[in-house]
Amino acid sequence: MLAWVAALPAPGLSQNGFRLVVVPAALEVPLDTDLVLELVIEDGLDLNAFDVTVEYDAEVLSLLEWAHGDYFTNMANVSEVNQPGSLRVAATQLASDPVSGDGVLLELSFNAKAQGASGVTITRAEFADSANNSPVPDLVNGTVSVVLGPTYTPTVTVTPTVTV
């Protein structure tokens, strides 16, 4: 019985031992603000390609642009599907060694276009390693809350002056 328990993965880690995390996990921004979210790989091991889909509420957020982060180098996009509410990117490294450790996979630039809340949900996260395995990470999604920005109402201040 003890050998079986010891074979279970540690809580919070997948059997592959790495995670894909939306950073920051929770963010509150004023209406009509531009913001950047990152998809961060934690404890990656021997990775060289990915196929990731991120979904969000297109009524609340507008994806302005996306870019590869610093995790991989010499990237070639195999596929990109960018439509309101969803971004799917599949890419691989060309003539580069597999990567291990932590780093930014993708940077997503949004505009907060309407008041409300939007999940930023990783709905697909498939990776390839140098042995042609397909490790799947644990996923940590995020949330963006768009609030009305502070409004300022000028107030009149009466300042007494001495008249002679």
PDB file of C-alpha atoms in Angstrom:
ATOM      1  CA  MET A   1       0.000   0.000   0.000  1.00  0.00           C
ATOM      2  CA  LEU A   2       2.788   2.475   0.803  1.00  0.00           C
ATOM      3  CA  ALA A   3       4.485   1.955  -2.581  1.00  0.00           C
ATOM      4  CA  TRP A   4       1.228   2.888  -4.335  1.00  0.00           C
ATOM      5  CA  VAL A   5       0.841   6.087  -2.278  1.00  0.00           C
ATOM      6  CA  ALA A   6       4.468   7.068  -2.941  1.00  0.00           C
ATOM      7  CA  ALA A   7       3.852   6.771  -6.700  1.00  0.00           C
ATOM      8  CA  LEU A   8       1.135   9.446  -6.663  1.00  0.00           C
ATOM      9  CA  PRO A   9       2.123  12.909  -7.852  1.00  0.00           C
ATOM     10  CA  ALA A  10       2.583  15.608  -5.255  1.00  0.00           C
ATOM     11  CA  PRO A  11      -0.477  17.839  -4.723  1.00  0.00           C
ATOM     12  CA  GLY A  12      -0.490  20.786  -7.113  1.00  0.00           C
ATOM     13  CA  LEU A  13       1.833  19.121  -9.632  1.00  0.00           C
ATOM     14  CA  SER A  14       0.867  17.115 -12.685  1.00  0.00           C
ATOM     15  CA  GLN A  15       2.519  13.813 -13.354  1.00  0.00           C
ATOM     16  CA  ASN A  16       4.746  15.739 -15.747  1.00  0.00           C
ATOM     17  CA  GLY A  17       5.727  18.093 -12.921  1.00  0.00           C
ATOM     18  CA  PHE A  18       5.228  21.417 -14.673  1.00  0.00           C
ATOM     19  CA  ARG A  19       2.597  24.146 -14.820  1.00  0.00           C
ATOM     20  CA  LEU A  20       1.274  26.732 -17.248  1.00  0.00           C
ATOM     21  CA  VAL A  21       0.106  29.792 -15.316  1.00  0.00           C
ATOM     22  CA  VAL A  22      -1.725  33.006 -16.257  1.00  0.00           C
ATOM     23  CA  VAL A  23       0.192  35.877 -14.600  1.00  0.00           C
ATOM     24  CA  PRO A  24      -1.140  37.819 -12.827  1.00  0.00           C
ATOM     25  CA  ALA A  25      -3.825  35.369 -11.716  1.00  0.00           C
ATOM     26  CA  ALA A  26      -6.242  38.171 -10.763  1.00  0.00           C
ATOM     27  CA  LEU A  27      -6.222  41.711 -12.034  1.00  0.00           C
ATOM     28  CA  GLU A  28      -8.576  44.673 -11.616  1.00  0.00           C
ATOM     29  CA  VAL A  29      -8.280  47.487 -14.155  1.00  0.00           C
ATOM     30  CA  PRO A  30     -10.257  50.617 -15.049  1.00  0.00           C
ATOM     31  CA  LEU A  31     -12.385  50.640 -18.170  1.00  0.00           C
ATOM     32  CA  ASP A  32     -10.492  51.347 -21.425  1.00  0.00           C
ATOM     33  CA  THR A  33      -7.114  50.340 -19.972  1.00  0.00           C
ATOM     34  CA  ASP A  34      -4.514  48.329 -21.899  1.00  0.00           C
ATOM     35  CA  LEU A  35      -3.024  45.407 -19.970  1.00  0.00           C
ATOM     36  CA  VAL A  36      -0.584  42.552 -20.509  1.00  0.00           C
ATOM     37  CA  LEU A  37      -1.027  39.012 -19.234  1.00  0.00           C
ATOM     38  CA  GLU A  38       1.660  36.361 -19.495  1.00  0.00           C
ATOM     39  CA  LEU A  39       1.416  32.602 -19.862  1.00  0.00           C
ATOM     40  CA  VAL A  40       4.309  31.365 -17.727  1.00  0.00           C
ATOM     41  CA  ILE A  41       5.818  27.884 -17.737  1.00  0.00           C
ATOM     42  CA  GLU A  42       7.002  26.732 -14.315  1.00  0.00           C
ATOM     43  CA  ASP A  43       9.357  23.763 -13.990  1.00  0.00           C
ATOM     44  CA  GLY A  44       9.256  22.803 -17.670  1.00  0.00           C
ATOM     45  CA  LEU A  45      11.462  19.865 -18.645  1.00  0.00           C
ATOM     46  CA  ASP A  46      13.005  19.170 -22.052  1.00  0.00           C
ATOM     47  CA  LEU A  47      10.309  21.048 -24.049  1.00  0.00           C
ATOM     48  CA  ASN A  48      10.548  22.173 -27.670  1.00  0.00           C
ATOM     49  CA  ALA A  49       7.020  22.790 -29.036  1.00  0.00           C
ATOM     50  CA  PHE A  50       3.512  23.734 -27.888  1.00  0.00           C
ATOM     51  CA  ASP A  51      -0.133  24.012 -28.891  1.00  0.00           C
ATOM     52  CA  VAL A  52      -2.031  26.366 -26.562  1.00  0.00           C
ATOM     53  CA  THR A  53      -5.533  27.840 -26.646  1.00  0.00           C
ATOM     54  CA  VAL A  54      -6.621  30.698 -24.382  1.00  0.00           C
ATOM     55  CA  GLU A  55     -10.251  31.809 -24.112  1.00  0.00           C
ATOM     56  CA  TYR A  56     -11.655  35.055 -22.671  1.00  0.00           C
ATOM     57  CA  ASP A  57     -14.899  37.037 -22.708  1.00  0.00           C
ATOM     58  CA  ALA A  58     -14.825  39.104 -25.916  1.00  0.00           C
ATOM     59  CA  GLU A  59     -17.554  41.371 -24.509  1.00  0.00           C
ATOM     60  CA  VAL A  60     -15.170  42.503 -21.733  1.00  0.00           C
ATOM     61  CA  LEU A  61     -11.682  42.164 -23.256  1.00  0.00           C
ATOM     62  CA  SER A  62     -10.270  42.783 -26.702  1.00  0.00           C
ATOM     63  CA  LEU A  63      -7.015  41.031 -27.652  1.00  0.00           C
ATOM     64  CA  LEU A  64      -4.808  43.710 -29.204  1.00  0.00           C
ATOM     65  CA  GLU A  65      -1.775  41.544 -29.962  1.00  0.00           C
ATOM     66  CA  TRP A  66       0.233  38.584 -28.755  1.00  0.00           C
ATOM     67  CA  ALA A  67       3.931  37.721 -28.834  1.00  0.00           C
ATOM     68  CA  HIS A  68       6.213  34.822 -27.987  1.00  0.00           C
ATOM     69  CA  GLY A  69       7.850  35.164 -24.593  1.00  0.00           C
ATOM     70  CA  ASP A  70      11.448  34.372 -23.668  1.00  0.00           C
ATOM     71  CA  TYR A  71      11.014  30.660 -22.886  1.00  0.00           C
ATOM     72  CA  PHE A  72      11.713  29.316 -26.377  1.00  0.00           C
ATOM     73  CA  THR A  73      14.031  30.704 -29.062  1.00  0.00           C
ATOM     74  CA  ASN A  74      13.981  30.552 -32.845  1.00  0.00           C
ATOM     75  CA  MET A  75      10.224  29.885 -32.993  1.00  0.00           C
ATOM     76  CA  ALA A  76       8.221  28.929 -36.066  1.00  0.00           C
ATOM     77  CA  ASN A  77       4.438  29.221 -35.874  1.00  0.00           C
ATOM     78  CA  VAL A  78       2.741  26.083 -37.132  1.00  0.00           C
ATOM     79  CA  SER A  79      -0.765  27.457 -36.642  1.00  0.00           C
ATOM     80  CA  GLU A  80      -2.453  30.614 -35.361  1.00  0.00           C
ATOM     81  CA  VAL A  81      -6.192  31.096 -34.944  1.00  0.00           C
ATOM     82  CA  ASN A  82      -7.060  34.490 -33.489  1.00  0.00           C
ATOM     83  CA  GLN A  83     -10.745  35.273 -33.203  1.00  0.00           C
ATOM     84  CA  PRO A  84     -12.769  37.289 -30.674  1.00  0.00           C
ATOM     85  CA  GLY A  85     -12.780  35.344 -27.406  1.00  0.00           C
ATOM     86  CA  SER A  86     -10.095  32.838 -28.353  1.00  0.00           C
ATOM     87  CA  LEU A  87      -6.442  32.588 -29.364  1.00  0.00           C
ATOM     88  CA  ARG A  88      -4.799  29.336 -30.417  1.00  0.00           C
ATOM     89  CA  VAL A  89      -1.068  29.220 -31.156  1.00  0.00           C
ATOM     90  CA  ALA A  90       0.932  26.152 -32.127  1.00  0.00           C
ATOM     91  CA  ALA A  91       4.676  26.650 -32.551  1.00  0.00           C
ATOM     92  CA  THR A  92       7.943  24.759 -32.511  1.00  0.00           C
ATOM     93  CA  GLN A  93      11.615  25.603 -32.136  1.00  0.00           C
ATOM     94  CA  LEU A  94      13.865  25.320 -35.174  1.00  0.00           C
ATOM     95  CA  ALA A  95      17.403  23.985 -34.728  1.00  0.00           C
ATOM     96  CA  SER A  96      17.413  24.740 -30.978  1.00  0.00           C
ATOM     97  CA  ASP A  97      18.011  22.601 -27.921  1.00  0.00           C
ATOM     98  CA  PRO A  98      14.993  21.632 -25.773  1.00  0.00           C
ATOM     99  CA  VAL A  99      14.272  23.996 -22.889  1.00  0.00           C
ATOM    100  CA  SER A 100      13.844  23.316 -19.167  1.00  0.00           C
ATOM    101  CA  GLY A 101      12.981  25.616 -16.261  1.00  0.00           C
ATOM    102  CA  ASP A 102      10.756  28.671 -15.942  1.00  0.00           C
ATOM    103  CA  GLY A 103       9.891  31.407 -18.426  1.00  0.00           C
ATOM    104  CA  VAL A 104       7.262  33.306 -20.365  1.00  0.00           C
ATOM    105  CA  LEU A 105       5.609  31.295 -23.132  1.00  0.00           C
ATOM    106  CA  LEU A 106       3.276  34.014 -24.509  1.00  0.00           C
ATOM    107  CA  GLU A 107       2.515  37.667 -23.793  1.00  0.00           C
ATOM    108  CA  LEU A 108      -1.102  38.705 -24.409  1.00  0.00           C
ATOM    109  CA  SER A 109      -1.986  42.400 -24.728  1.00  0.00           C
ATOM    110  CA  PHE A 110      -5.639  43.253 -24.079  1.00  0.00           C
ATOM    111  CA  ASN A 111      -7.844  46.323 -23.876  1.00  0.00           C
ATOM    112  CA  ALA A 112     -10.499  46.435 -21.142  1.00  0.00           C
ATOM    113  CA  LYS A 113     -13.410  47.464 -23.351  1.00  0.00           C
ATOM    114  CA  ALA A 114     -16.427  46.924 -21.082  1.00  0.00           C
ATOM    115  CA  GLN A 115     -17.217  46.758 -17.389  1.00  0.00           C
ATOM    116  CA  GLY A 116     -17.430  43.220 -16.024  1.00  0.00           C
ATOM    117  CA  ALA A 117     -15.286  40.179 -15.328  1.00  0.00           C
ATOM    118  CA  SER A 118     -13.578  37.840 -17.749  1.00  0.00           C
ATOM    119  CA  GLY A 119     -11.885  34.580 -17.062  1.00  0.00           C
ATOM    120  CA  VAL A 120      -8.654  34.060 -18.973  1.00  0.00           C
ATOM    121  CA  THR A 121      -8.828  30.310 -19.353  1.00  0.00           C
ATOM    122  CA  ILE A 122      -6.267  27.955 -20.856  1.00  0.00           C
ATOM    123  CA  THR A 123      -8.482  25.406 -22.599  1.00  0.00           C
ATOM    124  CA  ARG A 124      -5.708  23.551 -24.437  1.00  0.00           C
ATOM    125  CA  ALA A 125      -2.066  23.103 -23.442  1.00  0.00           C
ATOM    126  CA  GLU A 126      -0.134  20.417 -25.246  1.00  0.00           C
ATOM    127  CA  PHE A 127       3.640  20.334 -25.382  1.00  0.00           C
ATOM    128  CA  ALA A 128       6.232  18.163 -27.098  1.00  0.00           C
ATOM    129  CA  ASP A 129       9.565  17.115 -25.675  1.00  0.00           C
ATOM    130  CA  SER A 130      12.722  15.820 -27.356  1.00  0.00           C
ATOM    131  CA  ALA A 131      11.555  12.198 -27.032  1.00  0.00           C
ATOM    132  CA  ASN A 132       8.291  12.975 -28.908  1.00  0.00           C
ATOM    133  CA  ASN A 133       6.274  12.642 -25.721  1.00  0.00           C
ATOM    134  CA  SER A 134       3.296  14.966 -25.197  1.00  0.00           C
ATOM    135  CA  PRO A 135       3.529  16.187 -21.593  1.00  0.00           C
ATOM    136  CA  VAL A 136       0.460  18.059 -20.359  1.00  0.00           C
ATOM    137  CA  PRO A 137       0.951  20.687 -17.635  1.00  0.00           C
ATOM    138  CA  ASP A 138      -1.246  21.611 -14.719  1.00  0.00           C
ATOM    139  CA  LEU A 139      -3.126  24.771 -15.626  1.00  0.00           C
ATOM    140  CA  VAL A 140      -3.664  27.894 -13.516  1.00  0.00           C
ATOM    141  CA  ASN A 141      -6.165  30.282 -15.095  1.00  0.00           C
ATOM    142  CA  GLY A 142      -6.662  33.985 -14.461  1.00  0.00           C
ATOM    143  CA  THR A 143      -9.382  36.602 -14.105  1.00  0.00           C
ATOM    144  CA  VAL A 144      -9.588  40.217 -15.202  1.00  0.00           C
ATOM    145  CA  SER A 145     -12.142  42.521 -13.581  1.00  0.00           C
ATOM    146  CA  VAL A 146     -12.915  45.739 -15.438  1.00  0.00           C
ATOM    147  CA  VAL A 147     -14.306  48.494 -13.263  1.00  0.00           C
ATOM    148  CA  LEU A 148     -15.397  52.021 -13.902  1.00  0.00           C
ATOM    149  CA  GLY A 149     -12.421  54.246 -13.283  1.00  0.00           C
ATOM    150  CA  PRO A 150     -12.572  56.858 -10.583  1.00  0.00           C
ATOM    151  CA  THR A 151     -14.386  59.974 -11.640  1.00  0.00           C
ATOM    152  CA  TYR A 152     -13.349  63.294 -10.268  1.00  0.00           C
ATOM    153  CA  THR A 153     -15.848  66.018  -9.513  1.00  0.00           C
ATOM    154  CA  PRO A 154     -14.277  69.381  -8.936  1.00  0.00           C
ATOM    155  CA  THR A 155     -15.280  70.905  -5.641  1.00  0.00           C
ATOM    156  CA  VAL A 156     -15.334  74.576  -4.945  1.00  0.00           C
ATOM    157  CA  THR A 157     -13.181  75.652  -2.066  1.00  0.00           C
ATOM    158  CA  VAL A 158     -13.914  79.033  -0.567  1.00  0.00           C
ATOM    159  CA  THR A 159     -10.800  80.850   0.552  1.00  0.00           C
ATOM    160  CA  PRO A 160     -11.440  83.924   2.661  1.00  0.00           C
ATOM    161  CA  THR A 161      -9.457  86.973   1.679  1.00  0.00           C
ATOM    162  CA  VAL A 162      -8.982  90.093   3.654  1.00  0.00           C
ATOM    163  CA  THR A 163     -10.174  93.278   2.008  1.00  0.00           C
ATOM    164  CA  VAL A 164      -9.187  96.682   3.267  1.00  0.00           C
TER     165      VAL A 164
END
